Amino acid sequence: MPDWTYHPLRGPAAAVLGRRRSQLTALRLLASVGSRPAGARLIARGFGHRHPPERLAGDIAGVPVTVRLGITVPPALARDAVRAMHPLGAGVVEVSPVSAADVETVREAAAGRSIPLVVGACDPEAEADLEPHVDGFTRSDDPHVVHVSDPSVTDAAAALKEPGTVVLARPGVLVEAGPGWFARVTEAATPTAPAPVLRDVGRDPRRWPAWWWALLVGLGMTGAGLGAAAITLGPVLLWYDRHYLGMTVHELHAVNHHLVHFLQHDRITMAGTMVATGALYTGLALGGIRRGWPWAREVYLLSGAIGFPTVSYFLATGFVEPLHTATTIVLFPMFVAAVRRTPHAPRWRLAPEGPEEERRRALAGQLLLIVTGGGLFVGGAVISVVGLTGVFVSSDLAFLGTSTQMLETVSPRLVPFVAHDRAGFGGALMAAAVAITLLSAWGWRRGEAWVFWTLAAAAGAGFLPAVVVHGTIHYTDFLHLAPVYVGIIMTSTGLLLARPYLCAKTGAAPEE
């Protein structure tokens, strides 16, 4: 499990299973999943781990490793460690001390390994028996091998910056720091350069960097959302809406005095979600992609890959919204330019380590934000399905005081018109939810204030209009709004817990 479940759930797991048993259960779970190729990829991608820089490659005891960072374990833990550590970002596993009595245990651990395995043998007999089965042997007096018992990321990263030095963590380090320790050390030891600024962009669009295209999409999405809100609060229906329905706003109001308000509530909520998505894309562009975080581009790509295709919902609803379509046509090429360009080299600056209690509280907040994002995605999927099938839920019809059949008698195009708005909102909510979930899962680092403000802006843009419009039109069914209230509470709590950690000062140390 990642740090954001390991630490928040560590106490309850220890209370139920016992401290030692809960630790072994966590290790064996990771080993079981990590021993399968698909499982190893799932762990690596799910934890947000990426390829370490070439500078951190090297060797230990003559054995090449992709990163000079690993773990040293006793023979009893060797089998699980060999299967679990590679997806977590370790480059080597050392088993030590190994005597003749441990040879069979180490042999079994070495079988089918996907990570270099070295052994600290106690005697020549054990070394001779294991030579055909392991990659190499370490010596206790090797000055290039540093064994660490302190979970300090700063100290481990400083040791890695020495050419040829291999850092091996003792098991207690991961127990105390969590499974994300390897990735945190790798990031801290990665050489970085200054991030580009606006004057570096230039005027030739052919040379614009990926982050600039991503920023334009974010700003365009925000502008489109604000424009949609202005239309909804003003004329409500544009000429093409009136032409499709064959009715004016006054005629709709005459049929059902709640109907226009219902349309406004759907469209304001959709507009707020568009602004929230724009805020997320803007933050990812400026704080993530511009500074070379590889996961930021993936968050952006996955969110857009869900959001942009929802324009095709018109195939099911039968109503083509010209402004929605035009916005997609304008923004989609920019989106493609943003995700197809080669990402920048690392240009981030990490804040120094702070109090561990601060990080632990932030991890609890991170878990809340991830759960909230997952809930929003499920909600968006349900809204899309409802919009493409039944269109209305029972509380909608209770608010309107009518039935779907009665609305269809008013105009055969009225229900498809509402369906377009509702399904489109569901698709936009899913796109925003993916960005919220993955940004929270992969972007949680001390000093990354842009993550806090991006999520706070998205939450304000998404939740506030929804609450205000429902109250204004007196559509206050508690069960209908309960997911919004829960989302507000969880998001606010998560951001408050994480604020000291995310908004910590990065310091003035020069970047390499």
Short mmCIF file of C-alpha atoms in Angstrom, two decimals, residues 182-479:
data_model
loop_
_atom_site.label_atom_id
_atom_site.label_comp_id
_atom_site.label_asym_id
_atom_site.label_seq_id
_atom_site.Cartn_x
_atom_site.Cartn_y
_atom_site.Cartn_z
CA PHE A 182 12.53 4.89 -1.98
CA ALA A 183 10.65 7.24 -4.32
CA ARG A 184 11.09 10.18 -1.94
CA VAL A 185 14.85 9.62 -1.71
CA THR A 186 15.15 9.20 -5.49
CA GLU A 187 13.33 12.48 -6.10
CA ALA A 188 15.44 14.30 -3.51
CA ALA A 189 18.65 13.02 -5.14
CA THR A 190 17.54 13.87 -8.68
CA PRO A 191 19.46 16.81 -10.17
CA THR A 192 17.17 19.62 -11.30
CA ALA A 193 17.37 22.85 -13.28
CA PRO A 194 15.46 26.14 -12.93
CA ALA A 195 11.87 26.05 -14.17
CA PRO A 196 11.07 28.02 -17.37
CA VAL A 197 9.25 31.35 -17.12
CA LEU A 198 6.88 33.21 -19.42
CA ARG A 199 9.63 35.00 -21.36
CA ASP A 200 11.04 31.61 -22.36
CA VAL A 201 7.91 30.73 -24.33
CA GLY A 202 8.49 32.89 -27.37
CA ARG A 203 6.03 33.96 -30.04
CA ASP A 204 6.27 31.06 -32.50
CA PRO A 205 3.48 28.54 -31.71
CA ARG A 206 5.53 25.80 -33.34
CA ARG A 207 8.06 26.13 -30.53
CA TRP A 208 5.65 26.52 -27.64
CA PRO A 209 6.38 24.03 -24.84
CA ALA A 210 3.88 21.48 -23.59
CA TRP A 211 3.14 23.35 -20.38
CA TRP A 212 2.10 26.46 -22.31
CA TRP A 213 -0.41 24.52 -24.42
CA ALA A 214 -1.70 22.86 -21.26
CA LEU A 215 -2.08 26.27 -19.62
CA LEU A 216 -4.05 27.59 -22.60
CA VAL A 217 -6.46 24.66 -22.32
CA GLY A 218 -6.90 25.32 -18.59
CA LEU A 219 -7.59 28.99 -19.14
CA GLY A 220 -9.88 28.20 -22.06
CA MET A 221 -11.84 25.72 -19.95
CA THR A 222 -12.17 28.27 -17.17
CA GLY A 223 -13.35 30.94 -19.61
CA ALA A 224 -15.87 28.54 -21.15
CA GLY A 225 -17.26 27.71 -17.72
CA LEU A 226 -17.62 31.37 -16.79
CA GLY A 227 -19.27 32.04 -20.13
CA ALA A 228 -21.73 29.20 -19.57
CA ALA A 229 -22.53 30.60 -16.11
CA ALA A 230 -23.13 34.08 -17.56
CA ILE A 231 -25.54 32.70 -20.17
CA THR A 232 -27.39 30.66 -17.54
CA LEU A 233 -27.79 33.64 -15.21
CA GLY A 234 -28.79 35.87 -18.14
CA PRO A 235 -30.89 34.69 -21.07
CA VAL A 236 -30.77 31.01 -19.96
CA LEU A 237 -31.52 29.87 -23.51
CA LEU A 238 -29.63 30.99 -26.62
CA TRP A 239 -31.16 31.18 -30.08
CA TYR A 240 -30.23 27.62 -30.99
CA ASP A 241 -31.74 26.33 -27.70
CA ARG A 242 -35.02 28.11 -28.47
CA HIS A 243 -34.96 26.84 -32.05
CA TYR A 244 -34.38 23.23 -30.93
CA LEU A 245 -37.10 23.35 -28.29
CA GLY A 246 -39.51 25.47 -30.28
CA MET A 247 -40.17 27.37 -27.04
CA THR A 248 -39.00 30.51 -25.25
CA VAL A 249 -38.06 30.91 -21.59
CA HIS A 250 -41.43 32.49 -20.85
CA GLU A 251 -43.28 29.60 -22.50
CA LEU A 252 -41.28 27.08 -20.46
CA HIS A 253 -42.07 29.00 -17.29
CA ALA A 254 -45.75 29.08 -18.19
CA VAL A 255 -45.79 25.29 -18.57
CA ASN A 256 -44.04 24.65 -15.24
CA HIS A 257 -42.83 27.46 -12.99
CA HIS A 258 -39.97 25.26 -11.71
CA LEU A 259 -38.72 24.20 -15.13
CA VAL A 260 -36.51 27.17 -15.97
CA HIS A 261 -34.96 27.07 -12.50
CA PHE A 262 -34.30 23.38 -12.96
CA LEU A 263 -32.49 24.06 -16.23
CA GLN A 264 -30.47 26.79 -14.52
CA HIS A 265 -29.48 24.48 -11.67
CA ASP A 266 -28.20 21.86 -14.10
CA ARG A 267 -26.26 24.38 -16.17
CA ILE A 268 -24.75 26.32 -13.25
CA THR A 269 -23.51 23.07 -11.74
CA MET A 270 -22.02 22.12 -15.11
CA ALA A 271 -20.40 25.57 -15.42
CA GLY A 272 -18.87 25.25 -11.95
CA THR A 273 -17.42 21.86 -12.86
CA MET A 274 -15.92 23.32 -16.04
CA VAL A 275 -14.26 26.12 -14.03
CA ALA A 276 -13.01 23.53 -11.52
CA THR A 277 -11.51 21.46 -14.34
CA GLY A 278 -9.93 24.59 -15.78
CA ALA A 279 -8.37 25.34 -12.38
CA LEU A 280 -7.01 21.78 -12.20
CA TYR A 281 -5.52 21.97 -15.70
CA THR A 282 -4.02 25.39 -15.00
CA GLY A 283 -2.39 24.12 -11.82
CA LEU A 284 -1.08 20.99 -13.53
CA ALA A 285 0.36 23.11 -16.34
CA LEU A 286 2.13 25.69 -14.18
CA GLY A 287 3.02 23.66 -11.13
CA GLY A 288 3.46 20.21 -12.63
CA ILE A 289 4.23 19.96 -16.34
CA ARG A 290 6.28 23.21 -16.40
CA ARG A 291 8.46 21.89 -13.59
CA GLY A 292 9.06 18.53 -15.20
CA TRP A 293 6.96 16.26 -12.98
CA PRO A 294 6.27 13.28 -15.30
CA TRP A 295 3.13 12.27 -13.42
CA ALA A 296 1.56 15.72 -14.04
CA ARG A 297 1.35 15.08 -17.76
CA GLU A 298 -0.26 11.70 -17.09
CA VAL A 299 -2.88 13.22 -14.79
CA TYR A 300 -3.66 15.79 -17.46
CA LEU A 301 -3.79 13.17 -20.21
CA LEU A 302 -6.05 10.74 -18.35
CA SER A 303 -8.46 13.47 -17.29
CA GLY A 304 -8.72 14.91 -20.79
CA ALA A 305 -9.07 11.45 -22.32
CA ILE A 306 -12.27 11.07 -20.31
CA GLY A 307 -13.56 14.62 -20.61
CA PHE A 308 -13.20 15.43 -24.30
CA PRO A 309 -14.99 12.34 -25.69
CA THR A 310 -18.13 13.21 -23.70
CA VAL A 311 -19.02 15.65 -26.48
CA SER A 312 -20.17 12.52 -28.31
CA TYR A 313 -23.03 12.14 -25.80
CA PHE A 314 -25.15 13.99 -28.38
CA LEU A 315 -25.32 10.69 -30.27
CA ALA A 316 -27.51 9.39 -27.45
CA THR A 317 -29.38 12.57 -26.52
CA GLY A 318 -29.97 13.86 -30.05
CA PHE A 319 -29.12 17.47 -29.18
CA VAL A 320 -25.91 19.02 -30.53
CA GLU A 321 -24.94 22.06 -28.46
CA PRO A 322 -23.01 24.41 -30.80
CA LEU A 323 -20.99 26.27 -28.14
CA HIS A 324 -20.02 23.03 -26.40
CA THR A 325 -18.93 21.57 -29.71
CA ALA A 326 -17.04 24.72 -30.73
CA THR A 327 -15.20 24.83 -27.42
CA THR A 328 -14.14 21.23 -27.86
CA ILE A 329 -12.96 21.85 -31.42
CA VAL A 330 -10.83 24.80 -30.27
CA LEU A 331 -9.36 23.22 -27.12
CA PHE A 332 -8.78 19.65 -28.27
CA PRO A 333 -5.86 20.41 -30.66
CA MET A 334 -4.20 22.36 -27.83
CA PHE A 335 -4.74 19.39 -25.53
CA VAL A 336 -3.09 17.08 -28.07
CA ALA A 337 -0.14 19.48 -28.40
CA ALA A 338 0.24 19.51 -24.62
CA VAL A 339 0.34 15.75 -24.19
CA ARG A 340 2.33 14.83 -27.33
CA ARG A 341 5.30 17.07 -26.64
CA THR A 342 8.32 15.65 -24.80
CA PRO A 343 8.13 16.59 -21.09
CA HIS A 344 10.74 18.91 -19.66
CA ALA A 345 13.72 17.65 -17.68
CA PRO A 346 13.31 17.76 -13.86
CA ARG A 347 12.87 21.37 -12.79
CA TRP A 348 11.30 21.00 -9.39
CA ARG A 349 12.57 22.23 -6.03
CA LEU A 350 11.71 20.14 -2.99
CA ALA A 351 11.22 21.62 0.47
CA PRO A 352 13.46 20.27 3.23
CA GLU A 353 12.03 17.61 5.50
CA GLY A 354 9.80 18.85 8.28
CA PRO A 355 8.26 17.34 11.41
CA GLU A 356 7.09 13.78 10.87
CA GLU A 357 3.80 14.52 12.62
CA GLU A 358 3.14 17.20 10.01
CA ARG A 359 3.62 14.62 7.24
CA ARG A 360 1.42 12.08 8.99
CA ARG A 361 -1.44 14.56 9.24
CA ALA A 362 -0.96 15.46 5.59
CA LEU A 363 -1.17 11.78 4.63
CA ALA A 364 -4.52 11.54 6.40
CA GLY A 365 -5.63 14.57 4.42
CA GLN A 366 -4.32 12.98 1.25
CA LEU A 367 -6.40 9.87 1.88
CA LEU A 368 -9.51 12.02 2.34
CA LEU A 369 -8.91 13.85 -0.94
CA ILE A 370 -8.33 10.60 -2.85
CA VAL A 371 -11.50 9.05 -1.44
CA THR A 372 -13.39 12.24 -2.34
CA GLY A 373 -12.04 12.12 -5.89
CA GLY A 374 -13.07 8.50 -6.21
CA GLY A 375 -16.54 9.33 -4.95
CA LEU A 376 -16.85 12.18 -7.43
CA PHE A 377 -15.89 9.84 -10.26
CA VAL A 378 -18.57 7.34 -9.24
CA GLY A 379 -21.06 10.19 -8.95
CA GLY A 380 -20.14 11.46 -12.41
CA ALA A 381 -20.55 8.00 -13.90
CA VAL A 382 -23.98 7.61 -12.29
CA ILE A 383 -25.08 11.05 -13.50
CA SER A 384 -23.92 10.21 -17.03
CA VAL A 385 -25.87 6.96 -17.01
CA VAL A 386 -28.97 8.68 -15.66
CA GLY A 387 -28.65 11.46 -18.24
CA LEU A 388 -28.36 8.96 -21.08
CA THR A 389 -31.23 6.75 -19.85
CA GLY A 390 -33.95 7.89 -17.43
CA VAL A 391 -32.74 11.53 -17.33
CA PHE A 392 -34.55 12.38 -14.07
CA VAL A 393 -34.25 10.96 -10.57
CA SER A 394 -37.19 10.88 -8.18
CA SER A 395 -36.18 14.06 -6.32
CA ASP A 396 -36.03 15.94 -9.66
CA LEU A 397 -39.58 15.00 -10.49
CA ALA A 398 -40.71 15.82 -6.94
CA PHE A 399 -39.18 19.30 -7.27
CA LEU A 400 -40.78 19.81 -10.68
CA GLY A 401 -44.10 18.40 -9.49
CA THR A 402 -44.57 16.47 -12.72
CA SER A 403 -43.56 13.30 -14.56
CA THR A 404 -41.34 12.54 -17.50
CA GLN A 405 -44.38 11.68 -19.60
CA MET A 406 -45.98 15.06 -18.89
CA LEU A 407 -42.79 16.86 -19.92
CA GLU A 408 -42.69 14.89 -23.15
CA THR A 409 -46.20 16.07 -23.97
CA VAL A 410 -45.04 19.70 -23.62
CA SER A 411 -42.31 19.16 -26.21
CA PRO A 412 -40.86 15.89 -27.49
CA ARG A 413 -37.45 17.60 -27.45
CA LEU A 414 -37.55 18.85 -23.86
CA VAL A 415 -36.35 15.62 -22.21
CA PRO A 416 -33.45 15.11 -24.70
CA PHE A 417 -32.52 18.76 -24.08
CA VAL A 418 -32.27 18.14 -20.32
CA ALA A 419 -30.52 14.83 -20.97
CA HIS A 420 -27.73 16.61 -22.87
CA ASP A 421 -27.06 18.97 -19.96
CA ARG A 422 -27.20 16.21 -17.37
CA ALA A 423 -25.03 13.69 -19.23
CA GLY A 424 -22.53 16.42 -20.11
CA PHE A 425 -22.27 17.39 -16.45
CA GLY A 426 -21.61 13.76 -15.54
CA GLY A 427 -18.81 13.52 -18.09
CA ALA A 428 -17.22 16.78 -16.91
CA LEU A 429 -17.44 15.61 -13.31
CA MET A 430 -15.64 12.36 -14.16
CA ALA A 431 -12.84 14.28 -15.88
CA ALA A 432 -12.43 16.59 -12.89
CA ALA A 433 -12.59 13.63 -10.49
CA VAL A 434 -9.76 11.84 -12.27
CA ALA A 435 -7.60 14.97 -12.02
CA ILE A 436 -8.44 15.41 -8.32
CA THR A 437 -7.77 11.77 -7.47
CA LEU A 438 -4.46 11.45 -9.30
CA LEU A 439 -3.18 14.90 -8.36
CA SER A 440 -3.86 14.00 -4.72
CA ALA A 441 -2.28 10.55 -5.09
CA TRP A 442 0.86 11.61 -6.99
CA GLY A 443 1.42 15.26 -6.16
CA TRP A 444 1.54 15.22 -2.34
CA ARG A 445 4.97 16.64 -1.42
CA ARG A 446 6.13 19.05 1.20
CA GLY A 447 6.31 22.59 -0.14
CA GLU A 448 4.14 21.96 -3.23
CA ALA A 449 1.77 24.82 -2.39
CA TRP A 450 0.37 24.82 -5.92
CA VAL A 451 -1.24 21.43 -5.19
CA PHE A 452 -3.07 22.89 -2.20
CA TRP A 453 -4.28 25.99 -4.04
CA THR A 454 -5.23 24.05 -7.16
CA LEU A 455 -7.39 21.64 -5.19
CA ALA A 456 -8.83 24.46 -3.07
CA ALA A 457 -9.76 26.47 -6.18
CA ALA A 458 -11.31 23.42 -7.84
CA ALA A 459 -13.29 22.61 -4.70
CA GLY A 460 -14.60 26.17 -4.42
CA ALA A 461 -15.56 26.33 -8.10
CA GLY A 462 -17.22 22.93 -8.00
CA PHE A 463 -19.02 22.83 -4.67
CA LEU A 464 -19.99 26.46 -4.03
CA PRO A 465 -22.17 27.04 -7.14
CA ALA A 466 -23.90 23.70 -6.57
CA VAL A 467 -24.88 24.60 -3.01
CA VAL A 468 -25.86 28.19 -3.83
CA VAL A 469 -28.03 27.36 -6.86
CA HIS A 470 -29.88 24.59 -5.04
CA GLY A 471 -30.62 26.94 -2.15
CA THR A 472 -31.64 29.78 -4.46
CA ILE A 473 -34.22 27.73 -6.35
CA HIS A 474 -35.31 25.91 -3.14
CA TYR A 475 -34.31 22.49 -4.41
CA THR A 476 -33.08 21.38 -0.98
CA ASP A 477 -33.82 17.68 -0.85
CA PHE A 478 -31.29 16.41 1.72
CA LEU A 479 -30.56 13.05 0.11
#
